[in-house]
Short mmCIF file of C-alpha atoms in Angstrom, two decimals:
data_model
loop_
_atom_site.label_atom_id
_atom_site.label_comp_id
_atom_site.label_asym_id
_atom_site.label_seq_id
_atom_site.Cartn_x
_atom_site.Cartn_y
_atom_site.Cartn_z
CA MET A 9 -161.86 -61.04 -63.41
CA ALA A 10 -161.84 -61.34 -67.20
CA LYS A 11 -162.46 -64.85 -68.45
CA GLN A 12 -161.17 -66.81 -71.39
CA ARG A 13 -162.28 -70.01 -73.04
CA THR A 14 -160.02 -73.05 -72.92
CA VAL A 15 -158.91 -74.28 -76.33
CA GLY A 16 -157.71 -77.75 -77.27
CA ILE A 17 -154.83 -77.86 -79.75
CA ILE A 18 -153.97 -80.87 -81.90
CA GLY A 19 -150.33 -80.08 -82.57
CA GLY A 20 -146.96 -81.57 -83.26
CA MET A 21 -147.50 -81.62 -87.02
CA SER A 22 -144.69 -80.64 -86.82
CA TRP A 23 -143.75 -79.52 -83.33
CA GLU A 24 -141.48 -76.86 -84.88
CA SER A 25 -144.49 -74.79 -85.93
CA THR A 26 -146.56 -75.72 -82.87
CA VAL A 27 -143.98 -73.77 -80.87
CA SER A 28 -144.90 -70.71 -82.94
CA TYR A 29 -148.59 -71.28 -82.23
CA TYR A 30 -148.04 -71.62 -78.49
CA GLN A 31 -145.96 -68.45 -78.39
CA ALA A 32 -148.32 -66.40 -80.56
CA ILE A 33 -151.45 -67.43 -78.65
CA ASN A 34 -149.90 -66.71 -75.26
CA ARG A 35 -148.57 -63.35 -76.44
CA GLY A 36 -151.96 -62.50 -77.90
CA ILE A 37 -153.78 -63.32 -74.67
CA ASN A 38 -151.30 -61.34 -72.62
CA ALA A 39 -151.53 -58.34 -74.94
CA ARG A 40 -155.32 -58.31 -74.56
CA MET A 41 -155.62 -59.24 -70.86
CA GLY A 42 -152.41 -57.76 -69.46
CA ASP A 43 -150.58 -58.41 -66.17
CA LEU A 44 -149.44 -62.06 -65.92
CA HIS A 45 -152.25 -63.54 -67.99
CA SER A 46 -151.43 -66.39 -70.34
CA ALA A 47 -153.47 -68.75 -72.50
CA SER A 48 -155.67 -71.53 -71.16
CA LEU A 49 -154.68 -74.35 -73.53
CA LEU A 50 -154.85 -78.13 -73.72
CA LEU A 51 -152.17 -79.35 -76.12
CA HIS A 52 -151.90 -82.85 -77.53
CA SER A 53 -148.63 -82.98 -79.47
CA VAL A 54 -148.67 -85.98 -81.78
CA ASP A 55 -145.74 -88.11 -82.94
CA PHE A 56 -145.30 -86.73 -86.46
CA GLN A 57 -143.51 -89.76 -87.93
CA PRO A 58 -146.61 -91.98 -88.31
CA VAL A 59 -148.65 -88.95 -89.37
CA SER A 60 -146.23 -88.25 -92.22
CA GLN A 61 -146.24 -91.91 -93.23
CA TRP A 62 -150.04 -92.04 -93.30
CA GLN A 63 -150.11 -88.87 -95.41
CA HIS A 64 -147.65 -90.14 -97.98
CA ASN A 65 -149.27 -93.60 -98.06
CA ASN A 66 -152.63 -91.92 -98.73
CA ASP A 67 -154.01 -93.57 -95.59
CA TRP A 68 -156.37 -90.81 -94.57
CA THR A 69 -158.65 -93.26 -92.77
CA SER A 70 -156.00 -94.05 -90.15
CA LEU A 71 -155.15 -90.37 -89.86
CA THR A 72 -158.78 -89.42 -89.41
CA ASP A 73 -159.33 -92.04 -86.72
CA HIS A 74 -156.18 -90.91 -84.90
CA LEU A 75 -157.06 -87.21 -84.87
CA VAL A 76 -160.73 -87.74 -84.07
CA LYS A 77 -159.77 -89.69 -80.95
CA ILE A 78 -157.43 -86.90 -79.89
CA ALA A 79 -160.09 -84.23 -80.44
CA VAL A 80 -162.70 -86.19 -78.48
CA ASN A 81 -160.27 -86.61 -75.59
CA LEU A 82 -159.41 -82.90 -75.60
CA GLU A 83 -163.09 -82.04 -75.39
CA LYS A 84 -163.54 -84.47 -72.52
CA ALA A 85 -160.59 -82.80 -70.78
CA GLY A 86 -162.38 -79.44 -70.91
CA ALA A 87 -161.66 -77.86 -74.30
CA GLN A 88 -164.34 -75.35 -75.28
CA GLY A 89 -162.97 -74.94 -78.79
CA MET A 90 -160.76 -77.07 -81.03
CA VAL A 91 -157.72 -76.24 -83.15
CA ILE A 92 -155.75 -78.27 -85.68
CA ALA A 93 -152.35 -76.57 -85.66
CA THR A 94 -151.52 -77.37 -89.28
CA ASN A 95 -152.99 -76.60 -92.68
CA THR A 96 -152.71 -80.04 -94.26
CA MET A 97 -154.65 -81.91 -91.60
CA HIS A 98 -157.66 -79.68 -92.14
CA LYS A 99 -158.38 -82.25 -94.84
CA VAL A 100 -160.03 -84.23 -92.03
CA ALA A 101 -161.61 -81.22 -90.29
CA PRO A 102 -165.17 -82.18 -91.30
CA GLU A 103 -164.77 -85.63 -89.74
CA ILE A 104 -163.42 -84.10 -86.53
CA GLU A 105 -166.23 -81.53 -86.39
CA ALA A 106 -168.78 -84.32 -86.75
CA GLN A 107 -167.50 -86.04 -83.59
CA ILE A 108 -167.16 -83.07 -81.23
CA SER A 109 -169.70 -80.62 -79.86
CA VAL A 110 -167.42 -77.59 -79.53
CA PRO A 111 -166.46 -75.21 -82.36
CA LEU A 112 -163.47 -75.96 -84.56
CA ILE A 113 -161.55 -72.80 -85.47
CA HIS A 114 -160.73 -73.45 -89.14
CA ILE A 115 -157.43 -72.12 -90.47
CA ALA A 116 -158.74 -71.56 -94.01
CA ASP A 117 -161.67 -69.48 -92.70
CA ALA A 118 -159.31 -67.30 -90.69
CA THR A 119 -157.07 -66.92 -93.75
CA ALA A 120 -159.99 -66.05 -96.02
CA MET A 121 -161.15 -63.40 -93.55
CA GLN A 122 -157.67 -61.87 -93.49
CA CYS A 123 -157.63 -61.82 -97.29
CA GLN A 124 -160.98 -60.03 -97.30
CA LEU A 125 -159.88 -57.53 -94.67
CA THR A 126 -156.75 -56.65 -96.63
CA GLY A 127 -158.45 -56.60 -100.03
CA MET A 128 -156.59 -59.62 -101.39
CA ARG A 129 -158.80 -61.34 -103.95
CA LYS A 130 -156.18 -63.40 -105.80
CA VAL A 131 -153.50 -65.18 -103.80
CA ALA A 132 -150.67 -67.63 -104.34
CA LEU A 133 -150.98 -70.68 -102.11
CA LEU A 134 -147.81 -72.40 -100.93
CA GLY A 135 -147.93 -75.50 -98.76
CA THR A 136 -147.57 -79.25 -98.87
CA ARG A 137 -148.58 -80.94 -102.10
CA PHE A 138 -151.68 -82.19 -100.27
CA THR A 139 -152.76 -78.62 -99.55
CA MET A 140 -151.81 -77.22 -102.97
CA GLU A 141 -153.22 -80.06 -105.06
CA GLN A 142 -156.30 -81.33 -103.22
CA PRO A 143 -159.56 -79.36 -103.02
CA PHE A 144 -160.17 -79.33 -99.25
CA TYR A 145 -158.29 -76.05 -98.69
CA ILE A 146 -158.49 -74.25 -102.03
CA SER A 147 -162.25 -74.80 -102.32
CA ARG A 148 -162.77 -73.37 -98.83
CA LEU A 149 -160.98 -70.16 -99.88
CA LYS A 150 -162.82 -69.99 -103.20
CA GLN A 151 -166.17 -70.35 -101.45
CA GLN A 152 -165.34 -67.12 -99.65
CA GLY A 153 -164.47 -65.21 -102.80
CA ILE A 154 -160.71 -65.76 -102.90
CA ASP A 155 -159.12 -66.78 -106.22
CA VAL A 156 -156.22 -69.17 -105.68
CA ILE A 157 -153.22 -70.01 -107.86
CA THR A 158 -150.45 -72.49 -107.08
CA PRO A 159 -146.90 -73.01 -108.38
CA ASP A 160 -146.16 -75.30 -111.31
CA VAL A 161 -145.45 -79.00 -110.74
CA ALA A 162 -141.74 -78.51 -110.15
CA GLY A 163 -142.38 -75.64 -107.77
CA ARG A 164 -144.95 -77.62 -105.80
CA GLN A 165 -142.56 -80.54 -105.43
CA ALA A 166 -139.70 -78.28 -104.33
CA ILE A 167 -141.87 -76.63 -101.68
CA HIS A 168 -143.18 -79.99 -100.45
CA ASP A 169 -139.68 -81.45 -100.16
CA ILE A 170 -138.32 -78.43 -98.28
CA ILE A 171 -141.20 -78.63 -95.79
CA TYR A 172 -140.76 -82.32 -94.97
CA GLN A 173 -137.02 -82.71 -95.39
CA GLU A 174 -135.94 -79.44 -93.77
CA LEU A 175 -138.51 -77.25 -92.01
CA CYS A 176 -140.21 -80.07 -90.08
CA ARG A 177 -136.73 -81.00 -88.85
CA GLY A 178 -135.89 -77.45 -87.77
CA GLU A 179 -133.44 -76.91 -90.64
CA ILE A 180 -133.43 -73.39 -92.09
CA ARG A 181 -131.35 -72.98 -95.26
CA ASP A 182 -130.64 -69.83 -97.24
CA SER A 183 -130.70 -71.86 -100.47
CA SER A 184 -134.25 -72.97 -99.73
CA ARG A 185 -135.29 -69.42 -98.84
CA GLN A 186 -134.05 -68.35 -102.28
CA ILE A 187 -136.19 -71.07 -103.93
CA PHE A 188 -139.27 -69.80 -102.10
CA GLN A 189 -138.41 -66.20 -103.01
CA GLN A 190 -138.13 -67.07 -106.70
CA ILE A 191 -141.43 -68.96 -106.69
CA ILE A 192 -143.29 -66.22 -104.83
CA GLU A 193 -141.92 -63.42 -107.00
CA GLN A 194 -142.91 -65.31 -110.16
CA MET A 195 -146.41 -65.82 -108.81
CA GLY A 196 -146.60 -62.11 -108.14
CA VAL A 197 -145.80 -61.58 -111.83
CA ASP A 198 -148.55 -64.10 -112.60
CA GLY A 199 -151.08 -61.92 -110.81
CA ALA A 200 -151.04 -62.99 -107.16
CA GLN A 201 -151.73 -60.05 -104.86
CA ALA A 202 -150.31 -61.90 -101.84
CA ALA A 203 -148.55 -65.13 -100.90
CA VAL A 204 -150.44 -67.36 -98.48
CA LEU A 205 -147.96 -69.40 -96.46
CA GLY A 206 -150.32 -72.36 -96.37
CA CYS A 207 -148.11 -74.58 -94.28
CA THR A 208 -147.45 -73.52 -90.71
CA GLU A 209 -143.71 -74.29 -91.02
CA ILE A 210 -143.09 -71.94 -93.97
CA GLY A 211 -143.17 -68.89 -91.70
CA LEU A 212 -140.02 -70.24 -90.07
CA LEU A 213 -138.23 -69.67 -93.40
CA ILE A 214 -139.96 -66.80 -95.21
CA GLY A 215 -141.17 -63.44 -93.93
CA GLN A 216 -142.43 -60.18 -95.37
CA GLN A 217 -138.88 -58.87 -95.58
CA ASP A 218 -137.96 -61.59 -98.08
CA VAL A 219 -140.41 -60.85 -100.93
CA SER A 220 -142.04 -57.89 -102.64
CA ILE A 221 -145.71 -58.97 -102.42
CA PRO A 222 -147.66 -59.17 -99.15
CA VAL A 223 -147.18 -62.34 -97.11
CA LEU A 224 -150.02 -63.95 -95.16
CA ASP A 225 -148.62 -66.33 -92.55
CA THR A 226 -151.42 -68.77 -91.77
CA ALA A 227 -149.94 -69.83 -88.43
CA GLN A 228 -150.01 -66.24 -87.16
CA ILE A 229 -153.42 -65.55 -88.68
CA HIS A 230 -154.83 -68.72 -87.12
CA ALA A 231 -153.32 -67.86 -83.74
CA ALA A 232 -154.96 -64.42 -83.81
CA ALA A 233 -158.34 -66.00 -84.61
CA ILE A 234 -157.86 -68.42 -81.73
CA VAL A 235 -157.20 -65.54 -79.34
CA ASP A 236 -160.35 -63.79 -80.57
CA PHE A 237 -162.36 -66.97 -79.91
CA MET A 238 -160.87 -67.43 -76.45
CA LEU A 239 -161.78 -63.90 -75.40
CA ALA A 240 -165.15 -63.61 -77.13
CA GLU A 241 -168.13 -63.23 -74.83
CA SER A 242 -170.26 -66.37 -74.64
#
């Protein structure tokens, strides 16, 4: 019988997009293994309220401690690989990697690989303000040859507010979709070859059908990389 690795997922940031991960990973495993196969996963879904408060209070120490403990427990429970099911919290990925002995499947690495495979060398990055303004994500893409541009200050704030005030609450509004469309189209004019949906909730609002430049949904890209890891031969 074909085997798969068990992966630990730190999710719930927010749970709205973790649902997309769970679905995509299970569908990917079934598509590759067939019959009634589904994914071997260990999911720790966090309470997002304190996570959001720590983020906005710039208390990354508490956040790091919280997620490291979760990752360690997932490894103890049998995880053979680790996943942070959100872009923003990859800010603390190095600290998590330092405390576990299993591989961490990094969302920015999977995204950079997809950019390389599709020939995208200059991309627009949309996400939380933490992801768009701090170096932990952008520098990881640049190290792999991807040039990154972000919206202006007003655009970054609008995107950030829509993520936290609407998408993380499961609210999908046409007016917000139009804001994203306008920002993405302008960034295409500014030279972006593709739009990287660098927050796993954005794919709930925007898809390829909504804009004229290619869309790279990091949640779906990450899920595909996770499936590859789970089915790779040891």
